[in-house]
PDB file of C-alpha atoms in Angstrom:
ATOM      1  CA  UNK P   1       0.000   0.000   0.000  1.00  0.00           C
ATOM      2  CA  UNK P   2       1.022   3.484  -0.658  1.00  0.00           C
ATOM      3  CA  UNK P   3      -0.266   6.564  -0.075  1.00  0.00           C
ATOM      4  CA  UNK P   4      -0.036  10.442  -0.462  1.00  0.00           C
ATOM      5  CA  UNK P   5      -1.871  13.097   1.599  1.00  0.00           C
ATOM      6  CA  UNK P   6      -0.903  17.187   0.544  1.00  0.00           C
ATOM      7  CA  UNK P   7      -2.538  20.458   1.952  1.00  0.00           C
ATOM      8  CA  UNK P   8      -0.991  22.560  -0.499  1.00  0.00           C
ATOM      9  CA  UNK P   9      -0.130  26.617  -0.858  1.00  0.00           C
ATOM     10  CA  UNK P  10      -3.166  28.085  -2.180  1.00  0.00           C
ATOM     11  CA  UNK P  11      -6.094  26.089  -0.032  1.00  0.00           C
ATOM     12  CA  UNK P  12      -5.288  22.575  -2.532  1.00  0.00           C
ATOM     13  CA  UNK P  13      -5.832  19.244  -1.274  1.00  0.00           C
ATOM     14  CA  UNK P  14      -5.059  16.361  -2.551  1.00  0.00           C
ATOM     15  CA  UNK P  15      -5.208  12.444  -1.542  1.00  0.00           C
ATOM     16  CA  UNK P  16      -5.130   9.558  -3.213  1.00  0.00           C
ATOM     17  CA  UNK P  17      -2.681   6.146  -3.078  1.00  0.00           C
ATOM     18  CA  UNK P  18      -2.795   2.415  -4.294  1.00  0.00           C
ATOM     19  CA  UNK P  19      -2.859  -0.951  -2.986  1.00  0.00           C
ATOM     20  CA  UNK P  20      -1.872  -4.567  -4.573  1.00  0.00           C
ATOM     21  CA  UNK P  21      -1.629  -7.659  -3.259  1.00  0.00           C
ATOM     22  CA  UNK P  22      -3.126 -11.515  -3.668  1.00  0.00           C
ATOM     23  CA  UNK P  23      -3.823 -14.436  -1.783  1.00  0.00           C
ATOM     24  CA  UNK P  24      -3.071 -17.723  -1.349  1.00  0.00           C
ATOM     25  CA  UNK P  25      -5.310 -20.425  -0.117  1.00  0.00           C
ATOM     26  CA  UNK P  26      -4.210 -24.226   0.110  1.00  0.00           C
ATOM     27  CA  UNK P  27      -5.811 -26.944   1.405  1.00  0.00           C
ATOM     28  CA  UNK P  28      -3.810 -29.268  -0.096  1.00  0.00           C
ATOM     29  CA  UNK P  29      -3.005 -31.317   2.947  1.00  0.00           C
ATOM     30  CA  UNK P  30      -6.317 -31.311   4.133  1.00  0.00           C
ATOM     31  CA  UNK P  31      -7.675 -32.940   0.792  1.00  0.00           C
ATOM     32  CA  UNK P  32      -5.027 -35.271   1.193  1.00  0.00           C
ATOM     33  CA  UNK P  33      -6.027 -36.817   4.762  1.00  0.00           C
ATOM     34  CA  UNK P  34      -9.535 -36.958   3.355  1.00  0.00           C
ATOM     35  CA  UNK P  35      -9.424 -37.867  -0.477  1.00  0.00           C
ATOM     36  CA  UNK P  36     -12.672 -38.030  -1.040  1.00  0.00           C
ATOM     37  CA  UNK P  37     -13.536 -34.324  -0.610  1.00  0.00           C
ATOM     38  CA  UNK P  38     -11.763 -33.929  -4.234  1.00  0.00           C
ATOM     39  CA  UNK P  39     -14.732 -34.447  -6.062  1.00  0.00           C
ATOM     40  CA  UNK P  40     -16.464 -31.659  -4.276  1.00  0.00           C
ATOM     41  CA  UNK P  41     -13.097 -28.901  -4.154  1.00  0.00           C
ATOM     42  CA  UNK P  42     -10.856 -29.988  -7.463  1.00  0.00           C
ATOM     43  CA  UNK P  43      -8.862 -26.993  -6.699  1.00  0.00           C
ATOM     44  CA  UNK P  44      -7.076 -27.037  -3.151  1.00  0.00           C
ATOM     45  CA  UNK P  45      -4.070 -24.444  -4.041  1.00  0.00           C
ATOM     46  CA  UNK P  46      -5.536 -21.500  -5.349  1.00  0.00           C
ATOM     47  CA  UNK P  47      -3.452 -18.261  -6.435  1.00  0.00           C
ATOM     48  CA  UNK P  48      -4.867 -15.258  -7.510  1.00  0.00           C
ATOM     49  CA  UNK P  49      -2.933 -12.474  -9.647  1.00  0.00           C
ATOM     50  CA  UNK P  50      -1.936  -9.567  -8.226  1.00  0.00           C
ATOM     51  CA  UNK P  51      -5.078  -6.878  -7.676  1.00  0.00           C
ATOM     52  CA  UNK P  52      -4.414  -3.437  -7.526  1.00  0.00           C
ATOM     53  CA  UNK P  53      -6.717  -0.254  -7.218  1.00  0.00           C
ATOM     54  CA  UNK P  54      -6.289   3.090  -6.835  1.00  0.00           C
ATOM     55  CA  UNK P  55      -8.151   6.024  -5.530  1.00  0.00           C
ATOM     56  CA  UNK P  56      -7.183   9.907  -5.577  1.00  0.00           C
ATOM     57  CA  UNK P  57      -9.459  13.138  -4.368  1.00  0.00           C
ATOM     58  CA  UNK P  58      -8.923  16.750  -4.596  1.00  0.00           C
ATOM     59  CA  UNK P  59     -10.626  19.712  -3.796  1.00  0.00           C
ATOM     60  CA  UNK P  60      -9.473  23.196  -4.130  1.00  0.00           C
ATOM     61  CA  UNK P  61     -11.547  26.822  -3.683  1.00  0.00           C
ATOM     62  CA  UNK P  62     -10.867  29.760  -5.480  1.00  0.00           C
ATOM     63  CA  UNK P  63     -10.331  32.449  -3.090  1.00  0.00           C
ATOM     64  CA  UNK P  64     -11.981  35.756  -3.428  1.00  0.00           C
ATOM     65  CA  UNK P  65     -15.229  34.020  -5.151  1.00  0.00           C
ATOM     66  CA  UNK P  66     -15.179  31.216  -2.942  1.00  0.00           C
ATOM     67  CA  UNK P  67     -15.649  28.240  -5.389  1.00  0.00           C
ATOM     68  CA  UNK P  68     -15.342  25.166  -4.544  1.00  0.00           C
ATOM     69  CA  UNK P  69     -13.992  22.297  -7.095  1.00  0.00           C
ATOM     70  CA  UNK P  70     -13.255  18.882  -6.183  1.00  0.00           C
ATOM     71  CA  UNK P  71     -13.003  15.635  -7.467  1.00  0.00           C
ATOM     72  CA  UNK P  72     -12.497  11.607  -6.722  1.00  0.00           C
ATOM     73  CA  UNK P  73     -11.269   8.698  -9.300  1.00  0.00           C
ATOM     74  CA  UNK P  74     -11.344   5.738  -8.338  1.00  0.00           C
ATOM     75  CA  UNK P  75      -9.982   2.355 -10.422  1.00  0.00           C
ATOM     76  CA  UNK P  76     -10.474  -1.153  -8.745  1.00  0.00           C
ATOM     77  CA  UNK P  77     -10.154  -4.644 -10.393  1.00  0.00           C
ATOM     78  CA  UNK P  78     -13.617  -6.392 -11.637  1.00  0.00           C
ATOM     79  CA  UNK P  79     -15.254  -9.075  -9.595  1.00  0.00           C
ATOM     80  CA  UNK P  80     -13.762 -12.613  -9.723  1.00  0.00           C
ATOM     81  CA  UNK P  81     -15.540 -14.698 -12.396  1.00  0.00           C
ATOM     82  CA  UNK P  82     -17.482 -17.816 -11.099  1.00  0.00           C
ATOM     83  CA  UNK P  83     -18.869 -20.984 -13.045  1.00  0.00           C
ATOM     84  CA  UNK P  84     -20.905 -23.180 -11.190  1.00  0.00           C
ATOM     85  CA  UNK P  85     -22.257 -26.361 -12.259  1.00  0.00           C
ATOM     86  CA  UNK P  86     -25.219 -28.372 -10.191  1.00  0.00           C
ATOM     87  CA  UNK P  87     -24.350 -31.982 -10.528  1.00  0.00           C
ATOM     88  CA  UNK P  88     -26.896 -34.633  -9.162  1.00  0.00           C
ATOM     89  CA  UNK P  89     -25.702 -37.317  -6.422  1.00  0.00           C
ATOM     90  CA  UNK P  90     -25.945 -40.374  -9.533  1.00  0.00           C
ATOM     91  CA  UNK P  91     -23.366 -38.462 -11.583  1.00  0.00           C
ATOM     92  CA  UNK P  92     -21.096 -37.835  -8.550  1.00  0.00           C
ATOM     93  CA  UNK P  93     -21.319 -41.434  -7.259  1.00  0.00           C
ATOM     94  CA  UNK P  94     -19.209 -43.152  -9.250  1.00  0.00           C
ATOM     95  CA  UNK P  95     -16.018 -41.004  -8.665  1.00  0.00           C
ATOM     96  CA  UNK P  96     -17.045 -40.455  -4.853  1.00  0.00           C
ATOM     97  CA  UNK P  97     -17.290 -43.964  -4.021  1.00  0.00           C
ATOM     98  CA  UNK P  98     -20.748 -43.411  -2.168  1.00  0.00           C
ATOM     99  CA  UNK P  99     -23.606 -41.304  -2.321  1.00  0.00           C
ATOM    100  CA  UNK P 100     -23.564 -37.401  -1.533  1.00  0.00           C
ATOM    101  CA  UNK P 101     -23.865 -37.305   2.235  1.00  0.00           C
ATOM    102  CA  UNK P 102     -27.488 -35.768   2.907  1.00  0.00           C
ATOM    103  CA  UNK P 103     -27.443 -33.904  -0.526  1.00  0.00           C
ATOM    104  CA  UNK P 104     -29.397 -34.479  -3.912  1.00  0.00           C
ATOM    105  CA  UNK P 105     -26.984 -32.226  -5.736  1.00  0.00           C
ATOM    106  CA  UNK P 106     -23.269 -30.979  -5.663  1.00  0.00           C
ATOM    107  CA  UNK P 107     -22.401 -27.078  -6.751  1.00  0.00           C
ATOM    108  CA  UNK P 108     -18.898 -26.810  -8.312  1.00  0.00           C
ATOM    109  CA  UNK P 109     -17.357 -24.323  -9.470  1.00  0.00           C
ATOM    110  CA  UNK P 110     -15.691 -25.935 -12.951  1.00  0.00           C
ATOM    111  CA  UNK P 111     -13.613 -22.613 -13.524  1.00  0.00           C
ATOM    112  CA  UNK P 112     -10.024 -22.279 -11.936  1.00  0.00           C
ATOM    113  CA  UNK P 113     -10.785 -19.870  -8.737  1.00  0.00           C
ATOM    114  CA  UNK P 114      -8.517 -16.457  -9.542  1.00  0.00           C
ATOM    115  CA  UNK P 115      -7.934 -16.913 -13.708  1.00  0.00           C
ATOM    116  CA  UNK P 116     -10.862 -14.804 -14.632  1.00  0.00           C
ATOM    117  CA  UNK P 117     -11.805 -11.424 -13.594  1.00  0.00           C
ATOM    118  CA  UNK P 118     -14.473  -8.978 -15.261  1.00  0.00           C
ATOM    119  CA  UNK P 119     -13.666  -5.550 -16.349  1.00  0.00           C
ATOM    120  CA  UNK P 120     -11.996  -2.947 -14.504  1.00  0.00           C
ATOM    121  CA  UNK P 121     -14.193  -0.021 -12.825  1.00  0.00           C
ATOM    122  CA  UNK P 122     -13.133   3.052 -13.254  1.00  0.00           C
ATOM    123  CA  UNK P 123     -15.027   5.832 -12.053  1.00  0.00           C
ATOM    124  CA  UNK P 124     -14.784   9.561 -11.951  1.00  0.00           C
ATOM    125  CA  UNK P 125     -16.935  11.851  -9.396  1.00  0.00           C
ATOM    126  CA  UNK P 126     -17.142  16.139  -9.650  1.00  0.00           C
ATOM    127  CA  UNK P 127     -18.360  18.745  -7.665  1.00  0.00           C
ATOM    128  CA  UNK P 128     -18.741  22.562  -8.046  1.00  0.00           C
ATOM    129  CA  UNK P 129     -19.996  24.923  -5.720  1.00  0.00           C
ATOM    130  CA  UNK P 130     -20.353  28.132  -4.495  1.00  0.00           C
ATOM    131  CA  UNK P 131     -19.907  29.362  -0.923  1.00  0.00           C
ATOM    132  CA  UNK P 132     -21.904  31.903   0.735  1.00  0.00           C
ATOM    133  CA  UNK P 133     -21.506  33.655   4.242  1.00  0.00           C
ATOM    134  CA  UNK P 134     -23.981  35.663   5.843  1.00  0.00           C
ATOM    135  CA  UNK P 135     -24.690  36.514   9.491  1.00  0.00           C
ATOM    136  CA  UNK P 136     -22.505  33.918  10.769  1.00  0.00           C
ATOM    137  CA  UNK P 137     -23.899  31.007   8.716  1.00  0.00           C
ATOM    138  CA  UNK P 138     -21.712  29.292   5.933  1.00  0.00           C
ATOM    139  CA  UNK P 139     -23.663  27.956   3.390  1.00  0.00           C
ATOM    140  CA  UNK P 140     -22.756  26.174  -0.390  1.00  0.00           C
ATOM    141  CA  UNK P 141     -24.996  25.631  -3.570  1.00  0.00           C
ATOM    142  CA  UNK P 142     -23.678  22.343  -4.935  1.00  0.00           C
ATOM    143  CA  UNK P 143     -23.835  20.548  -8.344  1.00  0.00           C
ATOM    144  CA  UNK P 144     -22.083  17.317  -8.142  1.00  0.00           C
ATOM    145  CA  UNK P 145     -21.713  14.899 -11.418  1.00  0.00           C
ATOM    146  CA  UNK P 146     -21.240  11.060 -10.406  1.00  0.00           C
ATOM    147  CA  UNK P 147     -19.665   8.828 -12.739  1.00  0.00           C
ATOM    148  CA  UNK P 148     -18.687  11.373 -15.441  1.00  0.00           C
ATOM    149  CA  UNK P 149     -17.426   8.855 -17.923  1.00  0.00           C
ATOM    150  CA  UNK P 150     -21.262   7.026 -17.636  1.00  0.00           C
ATOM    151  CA  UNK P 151     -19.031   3.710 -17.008  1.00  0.00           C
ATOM    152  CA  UNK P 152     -21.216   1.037 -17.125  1.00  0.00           C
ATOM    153  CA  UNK P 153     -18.673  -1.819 -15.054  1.00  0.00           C
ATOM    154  CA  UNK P 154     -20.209  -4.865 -13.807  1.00  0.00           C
ATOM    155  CA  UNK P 155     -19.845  -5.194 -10.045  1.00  0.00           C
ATOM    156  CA  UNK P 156     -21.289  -8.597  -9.493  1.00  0.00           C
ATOM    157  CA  UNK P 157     -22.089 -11.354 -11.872  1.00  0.00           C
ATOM    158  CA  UNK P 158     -24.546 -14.267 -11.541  1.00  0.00           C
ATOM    159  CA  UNK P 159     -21.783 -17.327 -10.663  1.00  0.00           C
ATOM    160  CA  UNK P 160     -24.070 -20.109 -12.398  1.00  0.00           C
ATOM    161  CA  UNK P 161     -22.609 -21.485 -15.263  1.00  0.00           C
ATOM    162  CA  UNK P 162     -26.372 -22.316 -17.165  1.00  0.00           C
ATOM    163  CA  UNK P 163     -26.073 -17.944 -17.324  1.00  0.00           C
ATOM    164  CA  UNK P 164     -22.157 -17.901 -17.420  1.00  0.00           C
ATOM    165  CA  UNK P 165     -21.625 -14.265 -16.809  1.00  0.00           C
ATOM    166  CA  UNK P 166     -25.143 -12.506 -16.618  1.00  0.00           C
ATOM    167  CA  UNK P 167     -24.813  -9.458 -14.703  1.00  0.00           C
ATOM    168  CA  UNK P 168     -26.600  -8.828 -11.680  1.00  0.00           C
ATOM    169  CA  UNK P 169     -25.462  -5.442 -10.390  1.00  0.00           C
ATOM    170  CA  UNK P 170     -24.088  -2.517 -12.585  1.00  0.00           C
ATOM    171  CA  UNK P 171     -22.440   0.618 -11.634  1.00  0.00           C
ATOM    172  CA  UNK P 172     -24.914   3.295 -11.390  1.00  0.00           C
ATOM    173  CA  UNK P 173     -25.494   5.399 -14.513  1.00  0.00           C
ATOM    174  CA  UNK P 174     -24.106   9.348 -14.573  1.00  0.00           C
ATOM    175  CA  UNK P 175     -25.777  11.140 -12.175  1.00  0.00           C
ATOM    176  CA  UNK P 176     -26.282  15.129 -11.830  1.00  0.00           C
ATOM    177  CA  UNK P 177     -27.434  16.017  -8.162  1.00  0.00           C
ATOM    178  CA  UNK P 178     -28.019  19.789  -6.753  1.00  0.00           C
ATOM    179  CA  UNK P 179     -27.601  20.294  -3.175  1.00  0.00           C
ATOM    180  CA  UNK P 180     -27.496  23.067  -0.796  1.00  0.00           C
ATOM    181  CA  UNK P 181     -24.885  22.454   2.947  1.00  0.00           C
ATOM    182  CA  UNK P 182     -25.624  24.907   5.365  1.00  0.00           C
ATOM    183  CA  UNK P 183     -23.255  25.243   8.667  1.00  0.00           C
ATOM    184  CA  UNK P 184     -24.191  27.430  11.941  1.00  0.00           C
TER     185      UNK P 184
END
């Protein structure tokens, strides 16, 4: 992880950093002292790539007029791509040695856990507004823009393979908002 934090000359601010990193899960040794849970978990050492995402805001207000500009980006790694197949206890059986124990049907996934990862979201946020003072109240007139680029990134995905990679949940379309803050 790194990271940057500035209060600049001039009334700028500015944040942002980036993290990376992966995992590693094995339960190699664990399949091994009980063989027949290999049917059910055919991957036991599972690596993913490394993931990184950064994130920066700024803001900075013009003095004299008192306008306020600011801004966040953010870039993170799509969601980890899932295909599950529902395979009856008869088709399982033979490979298993036995029935499924107190299950009709097995869910595995049949795609390597950490190969496949949907697209990146990358997402830019604005705001402009003006600040007003009276009578010892501090007030601002906002217009914020979410999602300027109108990215359309999948966040999560439905993990059955019969709909391999239906999405469920998109990011939210562009987005113009007007607001008015008010401190006493």
């Amino acid at each position: 992880d790194a990271s940057l934090n500035a209060r600049l000359r001039g009334g700028i601010l500015a944040q942002g950093g980036l993290s990376t990193g992966r995992t590693l899960t094995d339960s190699c040794e664990i399949r091994a002292a009980v063989p027949e849970s290999a049917t059910l978990n055919p991957y036991c050492r599972v690596v993913t790539p490394y993931l990184t995402q950064f994130k920066f805001l700024g803001a900075y207000t013009i003095p004299r007029v008192d306008v306020l500009f600011s801004g966040t980006f953010q870039s993170i790694p799509g969601p980890q791509v899932q295909a599950n197949v529902v395979y009856p206890s008869a088709q399982i059986e033979p490979s298993l040695g036995r029935p499924l124990a107190g299950a009709t049907v097995a869910q595995i996934n049949v795609l390597a856990p950490g190969v496949m990862y949907g697209d990146r979201l990358n997402q830019l946020d604005f705001r402009a507004g003006k600040i007003l003072r009276l009578r010892g109240l501090k007030s601002s007139i906002n217009v914020d823009l979410y999602n300027v680029f109108n990215n359309n990134a999948v966040l999560t995905e439905n993990a059955s393979f019969a709909v391999f990679r239906q999405p469920l949940l998109v990011l939210n379309p562009r987005l113009l908002k007007f607001s008015v803050n008010v401190d006493f």
